[in-house]
Amino acid sequence: MTQLEKPTSPLFANLDDLEEQARQHLDLASYDFVAGGAGAEQTLRANREAFKKITIMPRVLTGIKEADTSMNLLGQRLSMPLYVTPMANHGVVHSLAEVGSARGAKKAGALFVAPTGSNKTMEEIAAAIKDSPRWFQLYLNKDPEVNKQLLQRAKKAGYSAIVLTVDLPVLGIRDRNVRNSFMLSKDLHRSSVSSERYIAATRSLQSLTTGIKDDLSWDDYEWTRKHTTLPVLVKGILSPEDAEEAAKRKVPAIVVSNHGGRQLDTGFGAIEALRPIVERVKGNTRILFDSGIRRGTDVFKALALGAEAVGVGRPVLWGLALYGAEGVAAVLEHLRAELVNVMRLAGSARLGDITPEYVRLP
Ligand SMILES: Cc1cc2nc3c(=O)[nH]c(=O)nc-3n(C[C@H](O)[C@H](O)[C@H](O)COP(=O)(O)O)c2cc1C
């Protein structure tokens, strides 16, 4: 094999192959819990389809010899513009749960975002990746005392930002989970909040979300900001109007995302939301992106359209399911290697050089 054909990971050729390996390895209900989306899964499919319709315009004869993927994100030094997006219940696919994924992120030099709905406590996760960059994703609870405690614990455990998820006033209806009568196994619980009386001690997904505040408004954002000294990001914005409101309120960063197609069905591909939002906010808030990232070309396109960094979801859980922490590191390093390859082929040496001129929209 020549050097040019060297695989980016010995474990898989690409992340679709990895998903297929994971499908064969996991039981159907667990695989479907991760892979599935809401309703007829139109939004889920649109996330991938939209990326395919965007094409890349390369520059040549640039004299570039190397591509640098390192960056600073809200004060954190990262080896790549990729982070593990918050996902509840990593324990469905591997006993190490979020601790395994966090270790993998650390190994790859990537940021880990710990979910409220983790199966390990936020302190256990933090202890596993001492000195490594980490943020905490918050689902606001109906009980403000629970929220105050979570915010205090996150700060104490060294999380450097709060990611407030706002696209889950209620859980999307996920047909695969209904079909499989999906239940969390007895030994998996919501570790960070399980001691709280407002989290129902049952195992169905629907009842696990009963503690979540179901009438979120901008006042809740302001409340959260008032109760922590950490920066509070907003995850789950798609409309330019909402993005503009976030910028007006000086939200430090927003995550353009449709929750990986798991919430509102018959939506559009999340990547389609990016450019209109970037144009509307005019640099007044930083922009991150997730939903459908599977290739280095996807990362490149999202950066070209104005995202500063991108979150990776399901592929991380496939890597964890099959190979534990090593698998998570392999997924992130694979995407980074693919990104480097695209940057070299498209002629951009640094992340900051990846501008809209490199892509053609449909
Ligand atoms: C199994 C699973 C659990 C998730 N749980 C959460 C969560 O607790 N909080 C949250 O903000 N987003 C959650 N998400 C959404 C992700 O953060 C992200 O938006 C989505 O997975 C990105 O799409 P991708 O999987 O195509 O990369 C979850 C996604 C998956 C697949």
Short mmCIF file of C-alpha atoms and ligand atoms in Angstrom, two decimals:
data_model
loop_
_atom_site.label_atom_id
_atom_site.label_comp_id
_atom_site.label_asym_id
_atom_site.label_seq_id
_atom_site.Cartn_x
_atom_site.Cartn_y
_atom_site.Cartn_z
CA MET A 1 0.00 0.00 0.00
CA THR A 2 1.41 3.38 -0.92
CA GLN A 3 1.46 6.16 1.62
CA LEU A 4 -1.36 7.95 -0.15
CA GLU A 5 -3.71 5.01 0.37
CA LYS A 6 -2.93 4.69 4.05
CA PRO A 7 -6.19 4.36 5.96
CA THR A 8 -6.89 7.02 8.54
CA SER A 9 -7.77 4.30 11.07
CA PRO A 10 -7.01 0.58 11.03
CA LEU A 11 -10.47 -0.03 12.51
CA PHE A 12 -12.70 1.26 9.69
CA ALA A 13 -12.49 2.92 6.28
CA ASN A 14 -15.18 5.48 6.96
CA LEU A 15 -17.86 6.25 9.53
CA ASP A 16 -20.67 4.63 7.52
CA ASP A 17 -18.72 1.36 7.62
CA LEU A 18 -18.24 1.88 11.35
CA GLU A 19 -22.00 2.29 11.81
CA GLU A 20 -22.57 -0.96 9.94
CA GLN A 21 -20.09 -2.73 12.23
CA ALA A 22 -21.92 -1.32 15.25
CA ARG A 23 -25.30 -2.38 13.86
CA GLN A 24 -24.06 -5.94 13.67
CA HIS A 25 -22.58 -5.76 17.18
CA LEU A 26 -25.47 -4.19 19.11
CA ASP A 27 -28.95 -5.51 19.81
CA LEU A 28 -31.60 -3.89 17.64
CA ALA A 29 -33.20 -1.74 20.36
CA SER A 30 -29.84 -0.24 21.41
CA TYR A 31 -28.76 0.37 17.82
CA ASP A 32 -32.10 1.97 17.00
CA PHE A 33 -32.01 4.15 20.13
CA VAL A 34 -28.83 5.77 18.82
CA ALA A 35 -29.40 5.65 15.06
CA GLY A 36 -33.03 6.66 15.02
CA GLY A 37 -34.73 9.96 14.47
CA ALA A 38 -38.19 11.40 15.00
CA GLY A 39 -41.27 10.29 13.09
CA ALA A 40 -40.67 9.14 9.53
CA GLU A 41 -37.03 10.29 9.91
CA GLN A 42 -37.23 12.84 7.10
CA THR A 43 -35.16 15.35 9.09
CA LEU A 44 -32.62 12.64 9.89
CA ARG A 45 -32.18 11.82 6.21
CA ALA A 46 -32.23 15.49 5.19
CA ASN A 47 -29.19 16.11 7.38
CA ARG A 48 -27.10 13.82 5.17
CA GLU A 49 -28.78 14.71 1.87
CA ALA A 50 -28.16 18.44 2.39
CA PHE A 51 -24.43 17.88 2.82
CA LYS A 52 -24.29 15.90 -0.41
CA LYS A 53 -25.82 18.79 -2.36
CA ILE A 54 -23.08 21.20 -1.29
CA THR A 55 -19.94 20.94 -3.40
CA ILE A 56 -16.37 22.07 -2.83
CA MET A 57 -14.43 24.40 -5.11
CA PRO A 58 -10.70 23.75 -4.66
CA ARG A 59 -7.82 26.18 -5.13
CA VAL A 60 -4.57 24.90 -6.62
CA LEU A 61 -0.93 26.02 -6.89
CA THR A 62 -1.19 27.48 -3.41
CA GLY A 63 2.29 26.42 -2.26
CA ILE A 64 0.75 25.03 0.91
CA LYS A 65 2.61 22.13 2.48
CA GLU A 66 0.68 21.49 5.67
CA ALA A 67 -2.79 21.95 7.11
CA ASP A 68 -3.13 23.06 10.72
CA THR A 69 -6.38 22.04 12.46
CA SER A 70 -5.59 23.39 15.92
CA MET A 71 -7.71 26.18 17.36
CA ASN A 72 -8.88 28.08 20.42
CA LEU A 73 -12.51 27.79 21.39
CA LEU A 74 -13.76 30.02 24.22
CA GLY A 75 -10.34 29.90 25.82
CA GLN A 76 -9.72 26.16 25.28
CA ARG A 77 -6.83 24.94 23.15
CA LEU A 78 -8.03 22.13 20.86
CA SER A 79 -6.22 19.94 18.33
CA MET A 80 -9.20 19.97 16.00
CA PRO A 81 -12.39 21.94 15.34
CA LEU A 82 -14.43 18.93 16.49
CA TYR A 83 -16.11 18.11 19.78
CA VAL A 84 -18.20 15.29 21.17
CA THR A 85 -21.72 16.64 21.15
CA PRO A 86 -23.82 16.03 24.28
CA MET A 87 -25.66 12.72 24.14
CA ALA A 88 -27.61 11.10 26.94
CA ASN A 89 -27.10 7.47 27.90
CA HIS A 90 -23.73 6.43 26.46
CA GLY A 91 -24.21 3.43 28.78
CA VAL A 92 -26.69 1.94 26.32
CA VAL A 93 -23.77 0.94 24.10
CA HIS A 94 -20.83 0.41 26.49
CA SER A 95 -20.35 -0.11 30.22
CA LEU A 96 -17.76 2.68 30.44
CA ALA A 97 -20.52 5.03 29.27
CA GLU A 98 -19.53 8.75 29.20
CA VAL A 99 -16.26 8.04 30.98
CA GLY A 100 -15.13 5.96 27.98
CA SER A 101 -16.19 8.61 25.47
CA ALA A 102 -14.59 11.41 27.48
CA ARG A 103 -11.30 9.50 27.65
CA GLY A 104 -11.43 9.02 23.88
CA ALA A 105 -12.02 12.75 23.34
CA LYS A 106 -9.10 13.56 25.61
CA LYS A 107 -6.83 11.17 23.75
CA ALA A 108 -7.71 12.90 20.47
CA GLY A 109 -7.29 16.39 21.94
CA ALA A 110 -10.96 17.19 21.42
CA LEU A 111 -13.51 18.86 23.66
CA PHE A 112 -16.09 16.67 25.44
CA VAL A 113 -19.57 17.93 26.22
CA ALA A 114 -21.09 15.96 29.10
CA PRO A 115 -24.88 15.61 28.98
CA THR A 116 -27.33 16.18 31.84
CA GLY A 117 -28.64 12.70 31.04
CA SER A 118 -25.35 10.91 31.61
CA ASN A 119 -25.10 7.44 33.11
CA LYS A 120 -21.94 8.44 35.02
CA THR A 121 -21.97 11.49 37.26
CA MET A 122 -20.51 14.70 35.91
CA GLU A 123 -17.84 14.42 38.61
CA GLU A 124 -16.84 10.91 37.47
CA ILE A 125 -16.58 12.13 33.89
CA ALA A 126 -14.52 15.16 34.91
CA ALA A 127 -12.18 13.04 37.04
CA ALA A 128 -11.54 10.74 34.07
CA ILE A 129 -10.28 13.61 31.90
CA LYS A 130 -8.51 15.92 34.34
CA ASP A 131 -7.08 19.02 32.61
CA SER A 132 -8.87 18.15 29.37
CA PRO A 133 -11.40 20.62 27.94
CA ARG A 134 -14.99 19.91 28.90
CA TRP A 135 -18.36 21.63 28.86
CA PHE A 136 -21.62 20.64 30.54
CA GLN A 137 -24.92 20.41 28.65
CA LEU A 138 -27.93 21.48 30.68
CA TYR A 139 -31.54 20.48 30.35
CA LEU A 140 -33.28 22.88 32.67
CA ASN A 141 -35.36 21.13 35.30
CA LYS A 142 -38.75 22.34 36.46
CA ASP A 143 -37.23 22.73 39.92
CA PRO A 144 -34.86 25.74 40.05
CA GLU A 145 -33.04 24.19 43.02
CA VAL A 146 -32.02 21.23 40.86
CA ASN A 147 -30.71 23.65 38.24
CA LYS A 148 -28.74 25.67 40.78
CA GLN A 149 -27.12 22.49 42.08
CA LEU A 150 -26.24 21.28 38.59
CA LEU A 151 -24.69 24.64 37.71
CA GLN A 152 -22.66 24.73 40.93
CA ARG A 153 -21.47 21.16 40.50
CA ALA A 154 -20.47 21.79 36.89
CA LYS A 155 -18.36 24.77 37.89
CA LYS A 156 -16.76 22.84 40.76
CA ALA A 157 -15.98 19.86 38.52
CA GLY A 158 -14.08 22.08 36.09
CA TYR A 159 -16.52 22.36 33.20
CA SER A 160 -15.71 25.63 31.50
CA ALA A 161 -19.03 26.36 29.77
CA ILE A 162 -22.71 25.48 29.98
CA VAL A 163 -24.54 24.39 26.84
CA LEU A 164 -28.24 25.05 27.34
CA THR A 165 -30.25 22.81 25.03
CA VAL A 166 -33.44 24.54 23.94
CA ASP A 167 -34.95 22.25 21.29
CA LEU A 168 -36.45 19.71 23.68
CA PRO A 169 -39.52 21.25 25.34
CA VAL A 170 -40.89 17.74 24.85
CA LEU A 171 -39.23 14.64 23.50
CA GLY A 172 -39.65 14.01 19.76
CA ILE A 173 -41.64 10.88 18.98
CA ARG A 174 -39.11 8.31 17.86
CA ASP A 175 -40.90 5.51 16.12
CA ARG A 176 -38.06 3.02 16.44
CA ASN A 177 -38.11 3.29 20.24
CA VAL A 178 -41.88 2.86 20.24
CA ARG A 179 -41.62 -0.16 17.94
CA ASN A 180 -38.91 -1.75 20.10
CA SER A 181 -40.59 -0.78 23.42
CA PHE A 182 -37.19 0.66 24.27
CA MET A 183 -36.40 0.88 27.97
CA LEU A 184 -33.13 1.77 29.66
CA SER A 185 -31.68 -1.25 31.43
CA LYS A 186 -32.04 -1.35 35.22
CA ASP A 187 -28.42 -0.46 35.94
CA LEU A 188 -28.50 2.73 33.84
CA HIS A 189 -29.74 5.84 35.49
CA ARG A 190 -29.40 9.56 35.19
CA SER A 191 -26.38 9.79 37.44
CA SER A 192 -25.98 13.55 37.64
CA VAL A 193 -29.57 14.15 38.65
CA SER A 194 -30.77 10.75 39.85
CA SER A 195 -30.88 11.74 43.48
CA GLU A 196 -33.34 14.49 42.70
CA ARG A 197 -36.94 13.78 43.48
CA TYR A 198 -38.21 15.49 40.35
CA ILE A 199 -36.59 13.01 38.04
CA ALA A 200 -38.92 10.06 37.78
CA ALA A 201 -37.20 6.86 38.78
CA THR A 202 -38.56 4.94 35.85
CA ARG A 203 -36.78 3.64 32.84
CA SER A 204 -38.87 4.72 29.90
CA LEU A 205 -37.37 7.61 27.96
CA GLN A 206 -40.57 9.59 28.06
CA SER A 207 -40.79 9.52 31.84
CA LEU A 208 -37.11 10.32 32.23
CA THR A 209 -37.79 13.65 30.60
CA THR A 210 -40.70 14.51 32.88
CA GLY A 211 -38.46 16.65 35.10
CA ILE A 212 -37.35 18.76 32.15
CA LYS A 213 -38.79 22.26 31.98
CA ASP A 214 -41.36 22.17 29.19
CA ASP A 215 -42.10 25.88 28.71
CA LEU A 216 -38.64 27.29 28.03
CA SER A 217 -38.36 30.94 27.10
CA TRP A 218 -35.61 33.55 26.87
CA ASP A 219 -36.30 34.31 30.55
CA ASP A 220 -34.96 30.84 31.33
CA TYR A 221 -31.81 31.67 29.43
CA GLU A 222 -31.41 34.87 31.46
CA TRP A 223 -32.10 32.92 34.68
CA THR A 224 -29.39 30.40 33.82
CA ARG A 225 -26.89 33.10 33.00
CA LYS A 226 -27.63 34.81 36.31
CA HIS A 227 -26.92 31.64 38.27
CA THR A 228 -23.49 30.80 36.91
CA THR A 229 -20.26 32.61 36.19
CA LEU A 230 -19.60 30.24 33.26
CA PRO A 231 -20.49 31.26 29.70
CA VAL A 232 -23.93 29.89 28.74
CA LEU A 233 -24.28 28.73 25.12
CA VAL A 234 -27.58 27.93 23.42
CA LYS A 235 -27.91 24.64 21.51
CA GLY A 236 -30.66 23.94 19.01
CA ILE A 237 -31.15 27.10 16.94
CA LEU A 238 -32.25 26.92 13.30
CA SER A 239 -34.01 30.18 12.48
CA PRO A 240 -32.15 33.41 11.72
CA GLU A 241 -34.65 35.26 13.92
CA ASP A 242 -33.78 33.16 16.98
CA ALA A 243 -30.08 33.52 16.18
CA GLU A 244 -30.47 37.28 15.96
CA GLU A 245 -32.24 37.35 19.33
CA ALA A 246 -29.37 35.30 20.80
CA ALA A 247 -26.85 37.76 19.40
CA LYS A 248 -28.87 40.70 20.76
CA ARG A 249 -28.79 39.09 24.19
CA LYS A 250 -25.03 38.59 23.90
CA VAL A 251 -25.17 34.80 24.03
CA PRO A 252 -21.47 33.93 23.65
CA ALA A 253 -22.11 31.10 21.16
CA ILE A 254 -25.01 29.23 19.60
CA VAL A 255 -25.12 25.70 18.25
CA VAL A 256 -26.97 25.46 14.96
CA SER A 257 -28.51 21.99 15.23
CA ASN A 258 -31.70 20.01 14.72
CA HIS A 259 -30.71 17.52 17.41
CA GLY A 260 -29.57 15.04 14.77
CA GLY A 261 -33.12 14.74 13.42
CA ARG A 262 -34.41 13.37 16.73
CA GLN A 263 -36.89 16.11 17.58
CA LEU A 264 -39.04 17.78 14.90
CA ASP A 265 -39.64 15.68 11.81
CA THR A 266 -40.12 16.97 8.25
CA GLY A 267 -37.47 19.60 8.87
CA PHE A 268 -34.63 20.50 6.54
CA GLY A 269 -30.97 19.52 6.71
CA ALA A 270 -29.38 21.46 9.58
CA ILE A 271 -26.47 22.57 7.39
CA GLU A 272 -28.96 24.57 5.30
CA ALA A 273 -29.62 26.76 8.32
CA LEU A 274 -26.02 27.80 8.74
CA ARG A 275 -25.40 30.44 6.06
CA PRO A 276 -28.60 32.47 6.68
CA ILE A 277 -27.79 32.53 10.40
CA VAL A 278 -24.18 33.57 9.88
CA GLU A 279 -25.33 36.38 7.61
CA ARG A 280 -27.97 37.53 10.10
CA VAL A 281 -25.83 37.61 13.26
CA LYS A 282 -22.91 39.42 11.57
CA GLY A 283 -20.27 38.13 13.96
CA ASN A 284 -22.18 39.13 17.09
CA THR A 285 -22.22 35.58 18.48
CA ARG A 286 -19.96 32.64 17.77
CA ILE A 287 -21.40 29.77 15.81
CA LEU A 288 -21.02 26.03 16.27
CA PHE A 289 -22.78 23.33 14.29
CA ASP A 290 -23.91 19.72 14.63
CA SER A 291 -26.22 17.25 12.86
CA GLY A 292 -25.06 14.86 10.17
CA ILE A 293 -21.27 15.25 10.28
CA ARG A 294 -19.81 11.99 8.94
CA ARG A 295 -16.90 13.02 6.70
CA GLY A 296 -13.99 15.44 6.66
CA THR A 297 -15.69 17.08 3.69
CA ASP A 298 -18.74 17.74 5.93
CA VAL A 299 -16.53 19.40 8.54
CA PHE A 300 -14.89 21.50 5.82
CA LYS A 301 -18.27 22.58 4.42
CA ALA A 302 -19.60 23.56 7.84
CA LEU A 303 -16.47 25.61 8.54
CA ALA A 304 -16.68 27.23 5.10
CA LEU A 305 -20.29 28.21 5.77
CA GLY A 306 -19.30 29.92 9.01
CA ALA A 307 -19.17 27.42 11.88
CA GLU A 308 -16.17 27.72 14.15
CA ALA A 309 -16.30 24.10 15.30
CA VAL A 310 -18.60 21.12 14.78
CA GLY A 311 -20.09 18.52 17.08
CA VAL A 312 -20.03 14.82 16.29
CA GLY A 313 -22.79 12.62 17.67
CA ARG A 314 -23.71 9.07 16.69
CA PRO A 315 -20.31 8.05 15.21
CA VAL A 316 -18.79 8.61 18.67
CA LEU A 317 -21.23 6.09 20.14
CA TRP A 318 -20.44 3.58 17.38
CA GLY A 319 -16.75 3.90 18.18
CA LEU A 320 -17.48 3.51 21.90
CA ALA A 321 -19.75 0.51 21.35
CA LEU A 322 -17.14 -1.39 19.36
CA TYR A 323 -13.78 -0.31 20.74
CA GLY A 324 -14.37 1.67 23.96
CA ALA A 325 -12.34 4.85 24.52
CA GLU A 326 -9.92 3.87 21.73
CA GLY A 327 -12.82 3.76 19.31
CA VAL A 328 -13.95 7.25 20.25
CA ALA A 329 -10.43 8.60 19.77
CA ALA A 330 -10.27 6.77 16.43
CA VAL A 331 -13.51 8.40 15.23
CA LEU A 332 -12.28 11.90 16.09
CA GLU A 333 -8.81 11.32 14.70
CA HIS A 334 -10.31 9.84 11.54
CA LEU A 335 -12.43 12.97 10.97
CA ARG A 336 -9.43 15.17 11.68
CA ALA A 337 -7.28 13.22 9.21
CA GLU A 338 -10.00 13.48 6.57
CA LEU A 339 -10.29 17.21 7.24
CA VAL A 340 -6.53 17.63 6.81
CA ASN A 341 -6.80 15.76 3.52
CA VAL A 342 -9.60 18.05 2.28
CA MET A 343 -7.73 21.16 3.38
CA ARG A 344 -4.65 20.01 1.47
CA LEU A 345 -6.68 19.18 -1.64
CA ALA A 346 -8.75 22.37 -1.50
CA GLY A 347 -5.74 24.56 -0.74
CA SER A 348 -6.34 25.96 2.73
CA ALA A 349 -3.57 25.85 5.30
CA ARG A 350 -5.44 27.06 8.36
CA LEU A 351 -8.99 26.79 9.66
CA GLY A 352 -9.39 30.55 9.35
CA ASP A 353 -8.68 30.30 5.61
CA ILE A 354 -11.75 28.11 4.99
CA THR A 355 -14.15 30.72 3.63
CA PRO A 356 -17.52 30.55 1.78
CA GLU A 357 -15.63 30.85 -1.53
CA TYR A 358 -14.69 27.19 -1.17
CA VAL A 359 -18.26 25.88 -1.40
CA ARG A 360 -21.10 25.96 -3.90
CA LEU A 361 -24.61 25.82 -2.50
CA PRO A 362 -27.43 24.10 -4.45
C1 LIG B 1 -28.25 8.89 21.56
C2 LIG B 1 -28.34 10.38 21.49
C3 LIG B 1 -28.65 11.10 22.63
C4 LIG B 1 -28.71 12.49 22.60
N1 LIG B 1 -28.94 13.18 23.75
C5 LIG B 1 -28.85 14.53 23.76
C6 LIG B 1 -28.92 15.24 24.97
O1 LIG B 1 -29.08 14.66 26.05
N2 LIG B 1 -28.80 16.59 24.93
C7 LIG B 1 -28.62 17.26 23.75
O2 LIG B 1 -28.50 18.48 23.74
N3 LIG B 1 -28.56 16.60 22.58
C8 LIG B 1 -28.65 15.26 22.56
N4 LIG B 1 -28.53 14.58 21.37
C9 LIG B 1 -28.32 15.34 20.12
C10 LIG B 1 -26.83 15.58 19.86
O3 LIG B 1 -26.26 16.47 20.77
C11 LIG B 1 -26.59 16.15 18.45
O4 LIG B 1 -27.41 17.27 18.27
C12 LIG B 1 -26.85 15.14 17.34
O5 LIG B 1 -26.54 13.83 17.73
C13 LIG B 1 -25.98 15.51 16.16
O6 LIG B 1 -26.26 14.72 15.09
P1 LIG B 1 -25.34 13.47 14.62
O7 LIG B 1 -25.66 12.36 15.54
O8 LIG B 1 -25.85 13.27 13.24
O9 LIG B 1 -23.89 13.89 14.66
C14 LIG B 1 -28.50 13.18 21.37
C15 LIG B 1 -28.21 12.44 20.22
C16 LIG B 1 -28.12 11.07 20.26
C17 LIG B 1 -27.76 10.32 19.01
#
